[in-house]
Every structure is written in C-alpha cells, then in structure tokens.
PDB file of C-alpha atoms in Angstrom:
ATOM      1  CA  UNK A  35     -69.142 121.671 304.568  1.00 96.00           C
ATOM      2  CA  UNK A  36     -67.424 121.210 301.463  1.00 95.00           C
ATOM      3  CA  UNK A  37     -67.519 123.142 298.421  1.00 94.00           C
ATOM      4  CA  UNK A  38     -66.119 122.040 294.679  1.00 91.00           C
ATOM      5  CA  UNK A  39     -63.258 124.238 293.635  1.00 89.00           C
ATOM      6  CA  UNK A  40     -64.966 124.805 289.553  1.00 81.00           C
ATOM      7  CA  UNK A  41     -61.536 125.110 288.231  1.00 78.00           C
ATOM      8  CA  UNK A  42     -59.859 122.244 289.596  1.00 85.00           C
ATOM      9  CA  UNK A  43     -62.654 120.012 290.859  1.00 87.00           C
ATOM     10  CA  UNK A  44     -61.546 119.730 294.274  1.00 92.00           C
ATOM     11  CA  UNK A  45     -63.194 120.312 297.339  1.00 94.00           C
ATOM     12  CA  UNK A  46     -62.291 122.783 300.158  1.00 95.00           C
ATOM     13  CA  UNK A  47     -63.933 123.193 303.304  1.00 94.00           C
ATOM     14  CA  UNK A  48     -65.337 126.606 303.822  1.00 93.00           C
ATOM     15  CA  UNK A  49     -67.442 126.336 307.214  1.00 93.00           C
ATOM     16  CA  UNK A  50     -68.019 123.841 310.119  1.00 94.00           C
ATOM     17  CA  UNK A  51     -68.880 122.711 313.527  1.00 94.00           C
ATOM     18  CA  UNK A  52     -67.323 120.998 316.168  1.00 91.00           C
ATOM     19  CA  UNK A  53     -63.718 120.962 314.974  1.00 90.00           C
ATOM     20  CA  UNK A  54     -61.205 122.375 316.709  1.00 86.00           C
ATOM     21  CA  UNK A  55     -59.008 122.869 313.536  1.00 88.00           C
ATOM     22  CA  UNK A  56     -60.490 123.441 309.552  1.00 89.00           C
ATOM     23  CA  UNK A  57     -57.443 123.077 306.720  1.00 88.00           C
ATOM     24  CA  UNK A  58     -58.055 124.951 303.975  1.00 84.00           C
ATOM     25  CA  UNK A  59     -56.212 122.551 301.587  1.00 90.00           C
ATOM     26  CA  UNK A  60     -58.388 120.321 299.326  1.00 93.00           C
ATOM     27  CA  UNK A  61     -60.575 117.324 301.401  1.00 94.00           C
ATOM     28  CA  UNK A  62     -60.804 113.530 300.335  1.00 94.00           C
ATOM     29  CA  UNK A  63     -57.631 113.753 298.188  1.00 92.00           C
ATOM     30  CA  UNK A  64     -56.217 110.151 298.713  1.00 92.00           C
ATOM     31  CA  UNK A  65     -57.673 107.502 295.859  1.00 94.00           C
ATOM     32  CA  UNK A  66     -59.924 105.755 298.282  1.00 94.00           C
ATOM     33  CA  UNK A  67     -61.498 109.263 299.463  1.00 94.00           C
ATOM     34  CA  UNK A  68     -62.063 110.320 296.045  1.00 94.00           C
ATOM     35  CA  UNK A  69     -63.667 107.332 295.090  1.00 94.00           C
ATOM     36  CA  UNK A  70     -65.594 107.811 298.333  1.00 94.00           C
ATOM     37  CA  UNK A  71     -66.349 111.729 297.093  1.00 94.00           C
ATOM     38  CA  UNK A  72     -67.119 110.763 293.995  1.00 93.00           C
ATOM     39  CA  UNK A  73     -69.512 108.102 294.282  1.00 92.00           C
ATOM     40  CA  UNK A  74     -71.190 110.728 297.238  1.00 92.00           C
ATOM     41  CA  UNK A  75     -71.494 113.288 294.128  1.00 90.00           C
ATOM     42  CA  UNK A  76     -72.951 111.039 292.427  1.00 88.00           C
ATOM     43  CA  UNK A  77     -75.324 109.906 294.709  1.00 88.00           C
ATOM     44  CA  UNK A  78     -79.284 111.037 295.265  1.00 85.00           C
ATOM     45  CA  UNK A  79     -78.942 109.780 298.782  1.00 86.00           C
ATOM     46  CA  UNK A  80     -77.256 110.284 302.407  1.00 89.00           C
ATOM     47  CA  UNK A  81     -73.749 107.814 301.669  1.00 90.00           C
ATOM     48  CA  UNK A  82     -72.797 106.390 305.229  1.00 91.00           C
ATOM     49  CA  UNK A  83     -69.033 106.032 305.725  1.00 92.00           C
ATOM     50  CA  UNK A  84     -68.356 103.748 308.544  1.00 91.00           C
ATOM     51  CA  UNK A  85     -65.448 102.847 310.374  1.00 93.00           C
ATOM     52  CA  UNK A  86     -62.856 106.074 309.173  1.00 94.00           C
ATOM     53  CA  UNK A  87     -60.148 105.200 311.277  1.00 94.00           C
ATOM     54  CA  UNK A  88     -59.892 101.733 309.525  1.00 94.00           C
ATOM     55  CA  UNK A  89     -60.775 102.985 305.580  1.00 94.00           C
ATOM     56  CA  UNK A  90     -60.465 106.915 305.501  1.00 95.00           C
ATOM     57  CA  UNK A  91     -57.466 107.566 307.901  1.00 94.00           C
ATOM     58  CA  UNK A  92     -57.484 110.746 306.198  1.00 92.00           C
ATOM     59  CA  UNK A  93     -60.814 111.825 306.944  1.00 93.00           C
ATOM     60  CA  UNK A  94     -61.107 110.323 310.457  1.00 93.00           C
ATOM     61  CA  UNK A  95     -58.218 113.037 311.271  1.00 92.00           C
ATOM     62  CA  UNK A  96     -59.936 115.678 309.804  1.00 92.00           C
ATOM     63  CA  UNK A  97     -62.973 115.110 311.988  1.00 93.00           C
ATOM     64  CA  UNK A  98     -62.229 112.993 314.908  1.00 92.00           C
ATOM     65  CA  UNK A  99     -64.953 110.490 315.100  1.00 93.00           C
ATOM     66  CA  UNK A 100     -65.187 107.241 313.636  1.00 93.00           C
ATOM     67  CA  UNK A 101     -68.129 107.009 311.364  1.00 94.00           C
ATOM     68  CA  UNK A 102     -69.647 109.595 309.049  1.00 93.00           C
ATOM     69  CA  UNK A 103     -71.832 110.504 306.768  1.00 93.00           C
ATOM     70  CA  UNK A 104     -72.039 112.537 303.810  1.00 94.00           C
ATOM     71  CA  UNK A 105     -74.622 114.112 302.046  1.00 94.00           C
ATOM     72  CA  UNK A 106     -74.575 115.415 298.260  1.00 93.00           C
ATOM     73  CA  UNK A 107     -75.460 118.913 297.194  1.00 93.00           C
ATOM     74  CA  UNK A 108     -76.653 118.908 294.259  1.00 87.00           C
ATOM     75  CA  UNK A 109     -77.562 122.608 292.772  1.00 82.00           C
ATOM     76  CA  UNK A 110     -79.402 123.820 290.295  1.00 76.00           C
ATOM     77  CA  UNK A 111     -76.626 123.487 287.388  1.00 77.00           C
ATOM     78  CA  UNK A 112     -74.201 120.846 289.448  1.00 81.00           C
ATOM     79  CA  UNK A 113     -72.956 119.841 292.325  1.00 84.00           C
ATOM     80  CA  UNK A 114     -72.040 122.281 294.823  1.00 91.00           C
ATOM     81  CA  UNK A 115     -70.411 120.117 296.893  1.00 93.00           C
ATOM     82  CA  UNK A 116     -70.663 117.707 300.370  1.00 95.00           C
ATOM     83  CA  UNK A 117     -71.626 118.297 303.797  1.00 95.00           C
ATOM     84  CA  UNK A 118     -70.170 115.760 306.035  1.00 95.00           C
ATOM     85  CA  UNK A 119     -71.630 114.544 309.501  1.00 94.00           C
ATOM     86  CA  UNK A 120     -69.100 112.869 311.932  1.00 93.00           C
ATOM     87  CA  UNK A 121     -70.581 110.677 314.042  1.00 90.00           C
ATOM     88  CA  UNK A 122     -69.837 108.028 316.521  1.00 89.00           C
ATOM     89  CA  UNK A 123     -72.965 105.923 316.153  1.00 86.00           C
ATOM     90  CA  UNK A 124     -72.549 103.680 313.008  1.00 82.00           C
ATOM     91  CA  UNK A 125     -75.078 105.264 310.930  1.00 76.00           C
ATOM     92  CA  UNK A 126     -77.734 102.815 309.521  1.00 71.00           C
ATOM     93  CA  UNK A 127     -81.508 102.060 309.438  1.00 62.00           C
ATOM     94  CA  UNK A 128     -84.245 103.382 306.757  1.00 63.00           C
ATOM     95  CA  UNK A 129     -84.783 107.269 308.310  1.00 70.00           C
ATOM     96  CA  UNK A 130     -81.760 107.984 307.366  1.00 76.00           C
ATOM     97  CA  UNK A 131     -82.205 109.227 304.327  1.00 74.00           C
ATOM     98  CA  UNK A 132     -85.475 110.891 305.757  1.00 77.00           C
ATOM     99  CA  UNK A 133     -83.837 112.359 308.661  1.00 83.00           C
ATOM    100  CA  UNK A 134     -80.976 113.776 306.393  1.00 86.00           C
ATOM    101  CA  UNK A 135     -82.416 114.430 302.869  1.00 83.00           C
ATOM    102  CA  UNK A 136     -83.945 118.301 304.497  1.00 89.00           C
ATOM    103  CA  UNK A 137     -80.580 118.855 306.217  1.00 91.00           C
ATOM    104  CA  UNK A 138     -78.860 118.732 302.378  1.00 90.00           C
ATOM    105  CA  UNK A 139     -81.765 120.826 300.729  1.00 91.00           C
ATOM    106  CA  UNK A 140     -81.748 123.740 303.500  1.00 93.00           C
ATOM    107  CA  UNK A 141     -78.082 123.958 302.566  1.00 94.00           C
ATOM    108  CA  UNK A 142     -78.544 123.853 298.849  1.00 93.00           C
ATOM    109  CA  UNK A 143     -81.047 126.498 299.118  1.00 93.00           C
ATOM    110  CA  UNK A 144     -78.984 128.993 301.361  1.00 93.00           C
ATOM    111  CA  UNK A 145     -75.788 128.305 298.866  1.00 92.00           C
ATOM    112  CA  UNK A 146     -77.683 129.031 295.795  1.00 91.00           C
ATOM    113  CA  UNK A 147     -79.303 132.097 297.497  1.00 93.00           C
ATOM    114  CA  UNK A 148     -75.845 133.467 298.280  1.00 92.00           C
ATOM    115  CA  UNK A 149     -74.754 133.086 295.010  1.00 89.00           C
ATOM    116  CA  UNK A 150     -77.644 134.960 293.133  1.00 91.00           C
ATOM    117  CA  UNK A 151     -77.798 137.696 296.234  1.00 94.00           C
ATOM    118  CA  UNK A 152     -73.696 137.688 295.025  1.00 91.00           C
ATOM    119  CA  UNK A 153     -74.601 137.937 291.290  1.00 91.00           C
ATOM    120  CA  UNK A 154     -77.067 140.796 291.445  1.00 94.00           C
ATOM    121  CA  UNK A 155     -74.833 142.559 293.774  1.00 93.00           C
ATOM    122  CA  UNK A 156     -71.766 142.319 291.266  1.00 88.00           C
ATOM    123  CA  UNK A 157     -74.102 142.953 288.252  1.00 91.00           C
ATOM    124  CA  UNK A 158     -75.205 146.323 290.566  1.00 93.00           C
ATOM    125  CA  UNK A 159     -71.783 146.920 291.563  1.00 89.00           C
ATOM    126  CA  UNK A 160     -70.479 146.627 287.963  1.00 85.00           C
ATOM    127  CA  UNK A 161     -73.053 149.232 286.519  1.00 87.00           C
ATOM    128  CA  UNK A 162     -72.204 152.085 289.462  1.00 87.00           C
ATOM    129  CA  UNK A 163     -68.369 151.697 288.092  1.00 82.00           C
ATOM    130  CA  UNK A 164     -69.517 152.423 284.665  1.00 77.00           C
ATOM    131  CA  UNK A 165     -71.449 154.991 285.097  1.00 80.00           C
ATOM    132  CA  UNK A 166     -68.794 156.703 287.456  1.00 77.00           C
ATOM    133  CA  UNK A 167     -66.170 155.996 284.349  1.00 72.00           C
ATOM    134  CA  UNK A 168     -68.432 157.700 281.721  1.00 68.00           C
ATOM    135  CA  UNK A 169     -69.248 161.072 284.025  1.00 71.00           C
ATOM    136  CA  UNK A 170     -65.520 161.106 284.683  1.00 68.00           C
ATOM    137  CA  UNK A 171     -64.164 160.579 281.323  1.00 60.00           C
ATOM    138  CA  UNK A 172     -66.643 162.933 280.018  1.00 63.00           C
ATOM    139  CA  UNK A 173     -65.593 165.871 281.918  1.00 63.00           C
ATOM    140  CA  UNK A 174     -61.988 164.927 282.747  1.00 56.00           C
ATOM    141  CA  UNK A 175     -59.349 166.767 280.554  1.00 63.00           C
ATOM    142  CA  UNK A 176     -57.111 164.265 280.841  1.00 70.00           C
ATOM    143  CA  UNK A 177     -58.119 160.708 279.448  1.00 75.00           C
ATOM    144  CA  UNK A 178     -55.990 158.704 281.222  1.00 76.00           C
ATOM    145  CA  UNK A 179     -56.461 159.781 284.369  1.00 78.00           C
ATOM    146  CA  UNK A 180     -60.199 158.689 283.823  1.00 81.00           C
ATOM    147  CA  UNK A 181     -59.127 155.288 283.073  1.00 85.00           C
ATOM    148  CA  UNK A 182     -56.943 154.995 286.257  1.00 86.00           C
ATOM    149  CA  UNK A 183     -59.881 156.030 288.285  1.00 85.00           C
ATOM    150  CA  UNK A 184     -61.817 153.308 286.325  1.00 87.00           C
ATOM    151  CA  UNK A 185     -59.220 150.587 286.211  1.00 90.00           C
ATOM    152  CA  UNK A 186     -58.472 150.848 290.241  1.00 90.00           C
ATOM    153  CA  UNK A 187     -62.220 150.101 290.808  1.00 89.00           C
ATOM    154  CA  UNK A 188     -61.953 147.456 288.875  1.00 90.00           C
ATOM    155  CA  UNK A 189     -59.204 145.561 289.993  1.00 91.00           C
ATOM    156  CA  UNK A 190     -61.139 146.010 293.716  1.00 90.00           C
ATOM    157  CA  UNK A 191     -64.558 145.424 293.016  1.00 88.00           C
ATOM    158  CA  UNK A 192     -62.817 141.848 290.949  1.00 87.00           C
ATOM    159  CA  UNK A 193     -60.409 141.052 293.151  1.00 88.00           C
ATOM    160  CA  UNK A 194     -57.537 141.725 290.474  1.00 91.00           C
ATOM    161  CA  UNK A 195     -54.207 141.944 291.025  1.00 90.00           C
ATOM    162  CA  UNK A 196     -53.806 144.332 288.509  1.00 90.00           C
ATOM    163  CA  UNK A 197     -56.108 145.925 285.703  1.00 92.00           C
ATOM    164  CA  UNK A 198     -55.181 147.508 282.686  1.00 90.00           C
ATOM    165  CA  UNK A 199     -56.412 149.158 279.415  1.00 89.00           C
ATOM    166  CA  UNK A 200     -54.847 148.384 276.195  1.00 87.00           C
ATOM    167  CA  UNK A 201     -55.643 151.121 273.587  1.00 86.00           C
ATOM    168  CA  UNK A 202     -55.491 150.576 269.307  1.00 87.00           C
ATOM    169  CA  UNK A 203     -52.747 152.743 267.875  1.00 86.00           C
ATOM    170  CA  UNK A 204     -54.000 152.598 263.971  1.00 84.00           C
ATOM    171  CA  UNK A 205     -51.261 153.676 262.504  1.00 85.00           C
ATOM    172  CA  UNK A 206     -48.262 151.944 264.039  1.00 86.00           C
ATOM    173  CA  UNK A 207     -50.309 148.660 264.334  1.00 87.00           C
ATOM    174  CA  UNK A 208     -49.794 148.331 267.900  1.00 87.00           C
ATOM    175  CA  UNK A 209     -51.681 148.205 271.446  1.00 88.00           C
ATOM    176  CA  UNK A 210     -49.752 150.850 273.736  1.00 87.00           C
ATOM    177  CA  UNK A 211     -50.182 150.464 277.297  1.00 87.00           C
ATOM    178  CA  UNK A 212     -52.308 153.790 278.671  1.00 85.00           C
ATOM    179  CA  UNK A 213     -53.713 153.316 282.027  1.00 86.00           C
ATOM    180  CA  UNK A 214     -53.135 151.026 285.073  1.00 89.00           C
ATOM    181  CA  UNK A 215     -54.170 150.169 288.344  1.00 90.00           C
ATOM    182  CA  UNK A 216     -50.696 150.290 288.710  1.00 86.00           C
ATOM    183  CA  UNK A 217     -49.294 153.142 287.444  1.00 78.00           C
ATOM    184  CA  UNK A 218     -45.746 152.800 287.073  1.00 78.00           C
ATOM    185  CA  UNK A 219     -46.216 150.104 285.196  1.00 74.00           C
ATOM    186  CA  UNK A 220     -47.424 152.208 282.567  1.00 73.00           C
ATOM    187  CA  UNK A 221     -44.080 154.694 283.111  1.00 66.00           C
ATOM    188  CA  UNK A 222     -42.642 152.123 280.791  1.00 68.00           C
ATOM    189  CA  UNK A 223     -45.083 152.517 277.889  1.00 66.00           C
ATOM    190  CA  UNK A 224     -45.025 149.228 276.893  1.00 83.00           C
ATOM    191  CA  UNK A 225     -45.972 148.191 272.916  1.00 87.00           C
ATOM    192  CA  UNK A 226     -47.364 145.167 271.184  1.00 84.00           C
ATOM    193  CA  UNK A 227     -47.657 144.177 267.905  1.00 87.00           C
ATOM    194  CA  UNK A 228     -51.561 143.702 266.948  1.00 84.00           C
ATOM    195  CA  UNK A 229     -50.505 140.410 265.372  1.00 85.00           C
ATOM    196  CA  UNK A 230     -48.632 138.886 268.524  1.00 83.00           C
ATOM    197  CA  UNK A 231     -51.083 136.494 269.230  1.00 79.00           C
ATOM    198  CA  UNK A 232     -49.549 135.561 272.327  1.00 80.00           C
ATOM    199  CA  UNK A 233     -49.920 138.627 274.271  1.00 83.00           C
ATOM    200  CA  UNK A 234     -53.846 139.212 275.975  1.00 84.00           C
ATOM    201  CA  UNK A 235     -53.694 142.829 275.342  1.00 83.00           C
ATOM    202  CA  UNK A 236     -53.441 142.413 271.235  1.00 85.00           C
ATOM    203  CA  UNK A 237     -55.455 139.196 270.712  1.00 84.00           C
ATOM    204  CA  UNK A 238     -57.993 139.753 272.620  1.00 85.00           C
ATOM    205  CA  UNK A 239     -58.995 142.751 270.937  1.00 84.00           C
ATOM    206  CA  UNK A 240     -60.283 141.378 267.902  1.00 79.00           C
ATOM    207  CA  UNK A 241     -61.968 138.427 269.933  1.00 82.00           C
ATOM    208  CA  UNK A 242     -66.342 138.582 270.277  1.00 83.00           C
ATOM    209  CA  UNK A 243     -65.754 137.464 273.655  1.00 86.00           C
ATOM    210  CA  UNK A 244     -63.607 137.581 277.095  1.00 86.00           C
ATOM    211  CA  UNK A 245     -60.863 135.636 276.661  1.00 88.00           C
ATOM    212  CA  UNK A 246     -58.860 133.587 279.685  1.00 89.00           C
ATOM    213  CA  UNK A 247     -55.543 132.948 279.388  1.00 86.00           C
ATOM    214  CA  UNK A 248     -53.863 130.307 282.301  1.00 82.00           C
ATOM    215  CA  UNK A 249     -50.585 132.182 283.214  1.00 74.00           C
ATOM    216  CA  UNK A 250     -47.281 130.029 283.941  1.00 71.00           C
ATOM    217  CA  UNK A 251     -46.930 128.370 287.196  1.00 64.00           C
ATOM    218  CA  UNK A 252     -44.892 129.576 290.038  1.00 63.00           C
ATOM    219  CA  UNK A 253     -42.876 127.818 292.101  1.00 63.00           C
ATOM    220  CA  UNK A 254     -45.054 126.712 294.964  1.00 60.00           C
ATOM    221  CA  UNK A 255     -48.217 127.416 293.274  1.00 57.00           C
ATOM    222  CA  UNK A 256     -50.413 124.237 292.282  1.00 60.00           C
ATOM    223  CA  UNK A 257     -52.927 126.283 290.799  1.00 62.00           C
ATOM    224  CA  UNK A 258     -52.245 129.946 289.053  1.00 68.00           C
ATOM    225  CA  UNK A 259     -55.020 132.210 288.849  1.00 77.00           C
ATOM    226  CA  UNK A 260     -55.379 132.883 285.332  1.00 83.00           C
ATOM    227  CA  UNK A 261     -55.572 136.637 283.245  1.00 88.00           C
ATOM    228  CA  UNK A 262     -58.635 137.738 281.778  1.00 90.00           C
ATOM    229  CA  UNK A 263     -58.705 139.893 278.819  1.00 90.00           C
ATOM    230  CA  UNK A 264     -61.753 141.621 277.308  1.00 88.00           C
ATOM    231  CA  UNK A 265     -61.552 143.270 273.604  1.00 86.00           C
ATOM    232  CA  UNK A 266     -62.880 147.230 274.223  1.00 80.00           C
ATOM    233  CA  UNK A 267     -65.457 147.553 270.979  1.00 75.00           C
ATOM    234  CA  UNK A 268     -66.325 150.549 268.974  1.00 68.00           C
ATOM    235  CA  UNK A 269     -68.701 151.065 266.285  1.00 67.00           C
ATOM    236  CA  UNK A 270     -66.810 148.600 263.697  1.00 65.00           C
ATOM    237  CA  UNK A 271     -63.273 148.304 264.907  1.00 70.00           C
ATOM    238  CA  UNK A 272     -61.642 147.301 267.788  1.00 71.00           C
ATOM    239  CA  UNK A 273     -60.675 150.249 269.953  1.00 80.00           C
ATOM    240  CA  UNK A 274     -58.604 148.377 272.320  1.00 84.00           C
ATOM    241  CA  UNK A 275     -58.612 146.013 275.167  1.00 87.00           C
ATOM    242  CA  UNK A 276     -58.856 145.602 279.368  1.00 88.00           C
ATOM    243  CA  UNK A 277     -56.550 143.090 280.647  1.00 91.00           C
ATOM    244  CA  UNK A 278     -57.530 141.889 284.189  1.00 92.00           C
ATOM    245  CA  UNK A 279     -54.235 140.222 285.990  1.00 89.00           C
ATOM    246  CA  UNK A 280     -54.722 137.214 288.111  1.00 82.00           C
TER     247      UNK A 280
END
C-alpha cells in the first residue's frame, strides 16, 4: 500500500505483505516509474506493469516479482495512493478489472473510515483540552501555569515540537512570549514588535485564519515540517498568538 504525502505528492509505503523489507523512503521516484505512477493514479481501472526487471528495476527490487498490477485508490476528495500487487505471471485478461476493482474499493473504504475516525477522535481530544484549559485558567492564580499546561497538552495532541503562547502588549506594541511547552524558552522573555511581519507570533495575530510558515531547510532534511500560527481573538482585538513549531 502506497499512500500519497499531501505536501510533496510522493508515494510512501505504509503497509505490505510478503516483503522482507519495507522502505520508508518514497517509492516510484525514477522518471519511468513516476510516469507509471501518474498513469495509474489517473486511471479508473487496474494498470498492469509487465516485465519489471527490464522496465522498472527499482520496483522489481522492492517487490521481488517479474510483473505487477497497480490499483488506483480514488478517495472522496483526492487520490489516496496505490495498491501494488506483485505477481510472477504476466497480468492479462478481461477479468482483471472485475477481479481487482473490489479490492481497490475495500482499501478506499478502510482508509476513509480510518481518516474520519481520526478526525472525530481529534475533535474530541481538542474539546477536552480546551475544557481543561478553561477550568485551570479560571481557578488558577497563576495564568502562566495554566497556559503552560495547555501548551504541553497541545504539543502532545498535535505532535508539535513546541507550542507557545504570545500575548499582545498594547502599551509597547509588542507580542511577548508568555508560556510554552518548553518552559526554558520563556526565561528569555522574548518580545517581538507587532509590525514584524516575518515572525509568526506577530503576523498571525491579526489574521482571520491559521497561517502556515515554511521553515528554512536544514542539512539532511529535504521536507522540513512547517510552523503553524493561530491568532487568539478577543471581542474586537487580537489578544495574542498560539504558535505550533514543527
């Protein structure tokens, strides 16, 4: 099973049967294999791939078979990926589509149900996190302690490297790092001008929607995970920003 990385469009193996080794790096990245993958993803029927060692040696090394059949997985909104079935007998015959189409449908159903269940679980966990945050802030004398507990829970829930809260200091026209899932970063009491449009904590405060900021690529990391900043709104004005790093 190869699933599409929504950020890069590349295909990654997420599960398999009959393989001694399942590489986590992208599959079908050579030009000829990329064309095969694109043809399969845009097709409505299974796509045979005969003579793998000659035409697609990379795929042949992964599967260990002479031939393969690629099943496109068309989800509700987008293509979810491919199922690749390695076979030693060349796939052919008029019954190929009738035999394998239900297999693709079963994979799509399983993946869509898993996605919907994940979304429902996430919404439930977010509601619990916000309820806990509200209770702690309303009953705690120390607002920062309540915010730090919230940041820690949010970091674990969303799998972020760090979550921080920047509060708006209107008098000095700055946003101030007030709480973080990494308390050591708060010790420096960073302050950023609200006119700094390059800093997520300042720029996203007045935005109507969450903002995504691409990180500068680091050595050895081809696809750095972006930062997300969410403006915290009061009745009329921005109160600050919630920043998810990584």
